[in-house]
mmCIF file of N, CA and C in Angstrom:
data_model
loop_
_atom_site.group_PDB
_atom_site.id
_atom_site.type_symbol
_atom_site.label_atom_id
_atom_site.label_comp_id
_atom_site.label_asym_id
_atom_site.label_seq_id
_atom_site.Cartn_x
_atom_site.Cartn_y
_atom_site.Cartn_z
ATOM 1 N N UNK A 30 81.618 74.461 108.784
ATOM 2 C CA UNK A 30 82.069 73.199 108.741
ATOM 3 C C UNK A 30 83.327 73.344 107.567
ATOM 4 N N UNK A 31 84.039 72.140 107.915
ATOM 5 C CA UNK A 31 85.070 72.512 107.552
ATOM 6 C C UNK A 31 85.645 72.176 104.917
ATOM 7 N N UNK A 32 84.781 71.785 105.008
ATOM 8 C CA UNK A 32 84.166 72.152 103.119
ATOM 9 C C UNK A 32 84.535 73.419 102.994
ATOM 10 N N UNK A 33 83.116 74.832 103.345
ATOM 11 C CA UNK A 33 83.460 75.583 103.370
ATOM 12 C C UNK A 33 84.352 76.498 103.271
ATOM 13 N N UNK A 34 84.978 76.192 105.056
ATOM 14 C CA UNK A 34 86.912 76.939 105.011
ATOM 15 C C UNK A 34 87.585 76.804 104.097
ATOM 16 N N UNK A 35 87.368 75.138 103.395
ATOM 17 C CA UNK A 35 88.500 75.678 102.677
ATOM 18 C C UNK A 35 87.934 76.135 101.041
ATOM 19 N N UNK A 36 86.705 75.394 100.829
ATOM 20 C CA UNK A 36 86.206 76.592 99.486
ATOM 21 C C UNK A 36 87.095 78.280 99.319
ATOM 22 N N UNK A 37 86.439 78.736 101.087
ATOM 23 C CA UNK A 37 85.654 80.021 100.856
ATOM 24 C C UNK A 37 87.588 80.896 100.648
ATOM 25 N N UNK A 38 88.396 79.429 101.656
ATOM 26 C CA UNK A 38 90.107 79.974 101.406
ATOM 27 C C UNK A 38 90.317 80.259 99.902
ATOM 28 N N UNK A 39 90.106 79.098 99.370
ATOM 29 C CA UNK A 39 90.358 79.384 97.574
ATOM 30 C C UNK A 39 89.863 80.528 97.379
ATOM 31 N N UNK A 40 89.135 81.094 97.389
ATOM 32 C CA UNK A 40 87.875 81.578 96.896
ATOM 33 C C UNK A 40 89.693 82.983 96.045
ATOM 34 N N UNK A 41 90.856 83.852 96.770
ATOM 35 C CA UNK A 41 91.413 84.889 95.927
ATOM 36 C C UNK A 41 91.517 83.703 94.647
ATOM 37 N N UNK A 42 92.214 82.465 94.624
ATOM 38 C CA UNK A 42 92.952 81.153 93.668
ATOM 39 C C UNK A 42 92.978 81.300 92.408
ATOM 40 N N UNK A 43 90.907 81.597 92.363
ATOM 41 C CA UNK A 43 91.102 81.963 91.169
ATOM 42 C C UNK A 43 91.441 83.355 90.507
ATOM 43 N N UNK A 44 91.228 83.953 91.285
ATOM 44 C CA UNK A 44 91.920 85.597 90.418
ATOM 45 C C UNK A 44 93.122 85.493 89.904
ATOM 46 N N UNK A 45 93.636 84.697 91.212
ATOM 47 C CA UNK A 45 94.965 85.017 90.706
ATOM 48 C C UNK A 45 95.498 84.074 89.888
ATOM 49 N N UNK A 46 94.591 82.659 89.705
ATOM 50 C CA UNK A 46 94.356 82.250 87.962
ATOM 51 C C UNK A 46 94.414 83.089 87.391
ATOM 52 N N UNK A 47 93.120 83.928 86.913
ATOM 53 C CA UNK A 47 92.605 84.386 86.199
ATOM 54 C C UNK A 47 94.107 85.716 85.985
ATOM 55 N N UNK A 48 94.157 86.210 86.522
ATOM 56 C CA UNK A 48 94.967 86.609 86.073
ATOM 57 C C UNK A 48 96.043 86.487 85.389
ATOM 58 N N UNK A 49 96.782 84.656 86.170
ATOM 59 C CA UNK A 49 97.786 84.009 84.758
ATOM 60 C C UNK A 49 97.113 84.126 83.827
ATOM 61 N N UNK A 50 96.219 84.036 83.352
ATOM 62 C CA UNK A 50 96.104 83.134 82.270
ATOM 63 C C UNK A 50 95.559 84.207 81.134
ATOM 64 N N UNK A 51 95.436 84.656 81.207
ATOM 65 C CA UNK A 51 95.278 86.785 80.830
ATOM 66 C C UNK A 51 96.465 87.348 80.704
ATOM 67 N N UNK A 52 97.929 86.448 81.292
ATOM 68 C CA UNK A 52 98.593 87.607 81.276
ATOM 69 C C UNK A 52 99.371 86.414 79.939
ATOM 70 N N UNK A 53 98.666 85.021 80.565
ATOM 71 C CA UNK A 53 99.079 83.998 79.040
ATOM 72 C C UNK A 53 98.636 84.726 77.758
ATOM 73 N N UNK A 54 96.932 85.099 77.595
ATOM 74 C CA UNK A 54 96.730 85.703 76.865
ATOM 75 C C UNK A 54 97.704 86.659 76.921
ATOM 76 N N UNK A 55 97.582 88.063 76.994
ATOM 77 C CA UNK A 55 98.729 88.658 76.211
ATOM 78 C C UNK A 55 99.805 88.558 75.677
ATOM 79 N N UNK A 56 100.416 87.395 75.938
ATOM 80 C CA UNK A 56 101.838 86.418 75.696
ATOM 81 C C UNK A 56 101.652 85.916 74.548
ATOM 82 N N UNK A 57 100.394 85.677 74.467
ATOM 83 C CA UNK A 57 100.218 85.141 72.646
ATOM 84 C C UNK A 57 99.421 86.028 71.766
ATOM 85 N N UNK A 58 99.910 86.795 71.422
ATOM 86 C CA UNK A 58 98.509 88.011 70.896
ATOM 87 C C UNK A 58 98.723 87.062 68.918
ATOM 88 N N UNK A 59 100.124 86.822 69.133
ATOM 89 C CA UNK A 59 99.469 86.445 67.290
ATOM 90 C C UNK A 59 98.758 84.762 67.725
ATOM 91 N N UNK A 60 98.519 84.488 68.468
ATOM 92 C CA UNK A 60 97.727 83.068 67.564
ATOM 93 C C UNK A 60 95.689 83.443 67.965
ATOM 94 N N UNK A 61 95.145 84.026 67.469
ATOM 95 C CA UNK A 61 93.877 84.365 68.598
ATOM 96 C C UNK A 61 92.798 82.839 68.362
ATOM 97 N N UNK A 62 93.156 81.573 68.601
ATOM 98 C CA UNK A 62 92.891 81.353 69.138
ATOM 99 C C UNK A 62 92.970 81.133 70.779
ATOM 100 N N UNK A 63 94.534 81.190 70.723
ATOM 101 C CA UNK A 63 95.063 80.200 72.252
ATOM 102 C C UNK A 63 94.141 80.642 72.322
ATOM 103 N N UNK A 64 94.309 82.791 72.203
ATOM 104 C CA UNK A 64 94.677 83.998 73.520
ATOM 105 C C UNK A 64 92.262 83.966 73.138
ATOM 106 N N UNK A 65 91.568 83.573 72.627
ATOM 107 C CA UNK A 65 90.397 83.173 72.556
ATOM 108 C C UNK A 65 89.857 82.174 73.804
ATOM 109 N N UNK A 66 90.227 81.549 73.531
ATOM 110 C CA UNK A 66 90.486 80.096 75.323
ATOM 111 C C UNK A 66 90.967 80.451 75.672
ATOM 112 N N UNK A 67 91.585 81.286 76.005
ATOM 113 C CA UNK A 67 92.403 81.893 76.986
ATOM 114 C C UNK A 67 91.784 83.256 78.374
ATOM 115 N N UNK A 68 91.050 83.855 77.686
ATOM 116 C CA UNK A 68 89.788 84.753 77.605
ATOM 117 C C UNK A 68 88.707 83.739 78.215
ATOM 118 N N UNK A 69 88.319 82.451 77.767
ATOM 119 C CA UNK A 69 87.345 82.161 78.139
ATOM 120 C C UNK A 69 87.664 81.618 78.894
ATOM 121 N N UNK A 70 88.306 81.168 79.240
ATOM 122 C CA UNK A 70 89.203 79.973 80.846
ATOM 123 C C UNK A 70 89.708 81.381 81.704
ATOM 124 N N UNK A 71 89.938 81.893 81.938
ATOM 125 C CA UNK A 71 90.245 83.250 82.886
ATOM 126 C C UNK A 71 88.970 83.534 82.917
ATOM 127 N N UNK A 72 87.784 83.933 82.395
ATOM 128 C CA UNK A 72 86.142 84.384 82.700
ATOM 129 C C UNK A 72 85.791 83.372 83.127
ATOM 130 N N UNK A 73 85.688 81.403 83.242
ATOM 131 C CA UNK A 73 85.248 81.125 83.670
ATOM 132 C C UNK A 73 85.955 80.886 85.086
ATOM 133 N N UNK A 74 87.357 80.977 85.664
ATOM 134 C CA UNK A 74 87.625 81.682 86.433
ATOM 135 C C UNK A 74 86.957 82.581 87.746
ATOM 136 N N UNK A 75 87.044 83.560 87.826
ATOM 137 C CA UNK A 75 86.068 84.382 87.827
ATOM 138 C C UNK A 75 85.524 84.259 88.078
ATOM 139 N N UNK A 76 83.843 84.314 86.678
ATOM 140 C CA UNK A 76 82.873 83.639 87.107
ATOM 141 C C UNK A 76 82.484 82.676 88.422
ATOM 142 N N UNK A 77 83.953 81.742 88.693
ATOM 143 C CA UNK A 77 83.525 81.116 89.015
ATOM 144 C C UNK A 77 84.166 81.528 91.174
ATOM 145 N N UNK A 78 84.883 82.789 91.486
ATOM 146 C CA UNK A 78 85.163 82.984 92.185
ATOM 147 C C UNK A 78 84.123 84.226 92.773
ATOM 148 N N UNK A 79 83.067 84.987 92.264
ATOM 149 C CA UNK A 79 82.355 85.622 92.488
ATOM 150 C C UNK A 79 81.165 84.752 92.214
ATOM 151 N N UNK A 80 80.855 83.037 92.618
ATOM 152 C CA UNK A 80 79.415 81.882 92.290
ATOM 153 C C UNK A 80 79.220 81.798 93.111
ATOM 154 N N UNK A 81 80.873 81.203 94.106
ATOM 155 C CA UNK A 81 81.752 80.482 94.296
ATOM 156 C C UNK A 81 80.396 80.393 95.749
ATOM 157 N N UNK A 82 80.986 81.368 96.955
ATOM 158 C CA UNK A 82 79.406 81.862 98.249
ATOM 159 C C UNK A 82 78.492 81.860 97.737
ATOM 160 N N UNK A 83 77.603 82.053 96.501
ATOM 161 C CA UNK A 83 76.242 81.298 96.612
ATOM 162 C C UNK A 83 75.840 80.240 96.540
ATOM 163 N N UNK A 84 77.321 79.616 96.007
ATOM 164 C CA UNK A 84 77.081 77.716 95.493
ATOM 165 C C UNK A 84 76.717 77.473 96.897
ATOM 166 N N UNK A 85 77.166 77.660 97.514
ATOM 167 C CA UNK A 85 77.716 76.852 98.834
ATOM 168 C C UNK A 85 76.531 77.172 100.209
ATOM 169 N N UNK A 86 76.156 78.448 99.815
ATOM 170 C CA UNK A 86 74.851 79.163 100.378
ATOM 171 C C UNK A 86 73.356 78.367 100.246
ATOM 172 N N UNK A 87 73.422 77.709 98.642
ATOM 173 C CA UNK A 87 72.983 77.004 97.848
ATOM 174 C C UNK A 87 72.818 75.742 98.378
ATOM 175 N N UNK A 88 73.905 75.409 98.558
ATOM 176 C CA UNK A 88 74.093 73.810 98.232
ATOM 177 C C UNK A 88 74.154 73.645 100.135
ATOM 178 N N UNK A 89 74.555 74.589 101.110
ATOM 179 C CA UNK A 89 74.207 74.717 102.621
ATOM 180 C C UNK A 89 72.059 74.065 102.834
ATOM 181 N N UNK A 90 71.304 75.039 101.927
ATOM 182 C CA UNK A 90 69.635 75.139 101.630
ATOM 183 C C UNK A 90 69.944 73.432 101.425
ATOM 184 N N UNK A 91 70.175 73.334 100.798
ATOM 185 C CA UNK A 91 69.557 71.723 99.135
ATOM 186 C C UNK A 91 69.971 70.978 100.549
ATOM 187 N N UNK A 92 71.919 70.952 101.351
ATOM 188 C CA UNK A 92 72.206 69.557 102.338
ATOM 189 C C UNK A 92 70.574 69.841 103.478
ATOM 190 N N UNK A 93 70.761 70.535 103.955
ATOM 191 C CA UNK A 93 69.237 70.777 105.286
ATOM 192 C C UNK A 93 68.506 70.763 104.201
ATOM 193 N N UNK A 94 67.494 70.888 103.803
ATOM 194 C CA UNK A 94 66.432 70.556 103.391
ATOM 195 C C UNK A 94 66.666 68.871 102.709
ATOM 196 N N UNK A 95 67.661 68.265 102.633
ATOM 197 C CA UNK A 95 67.651 66.600 102.273
ATOM 198 C C UNK A 95 67.213 66.076 103.217
#
């Protein structure tokens, strides 16, 4: 289905965003609060990339039950 295709196709985007935000953190080592926020964001993007396939499976199952 189109929804799954679009979200699955965007999975690499989460890793690229995480890498970019990590570089921002690396470039701002003199601002520890900014670094912490950036690392948290990059961790979340990686989490999304890892979990999205399972979330889509869960959504399909939920929709089928509905």
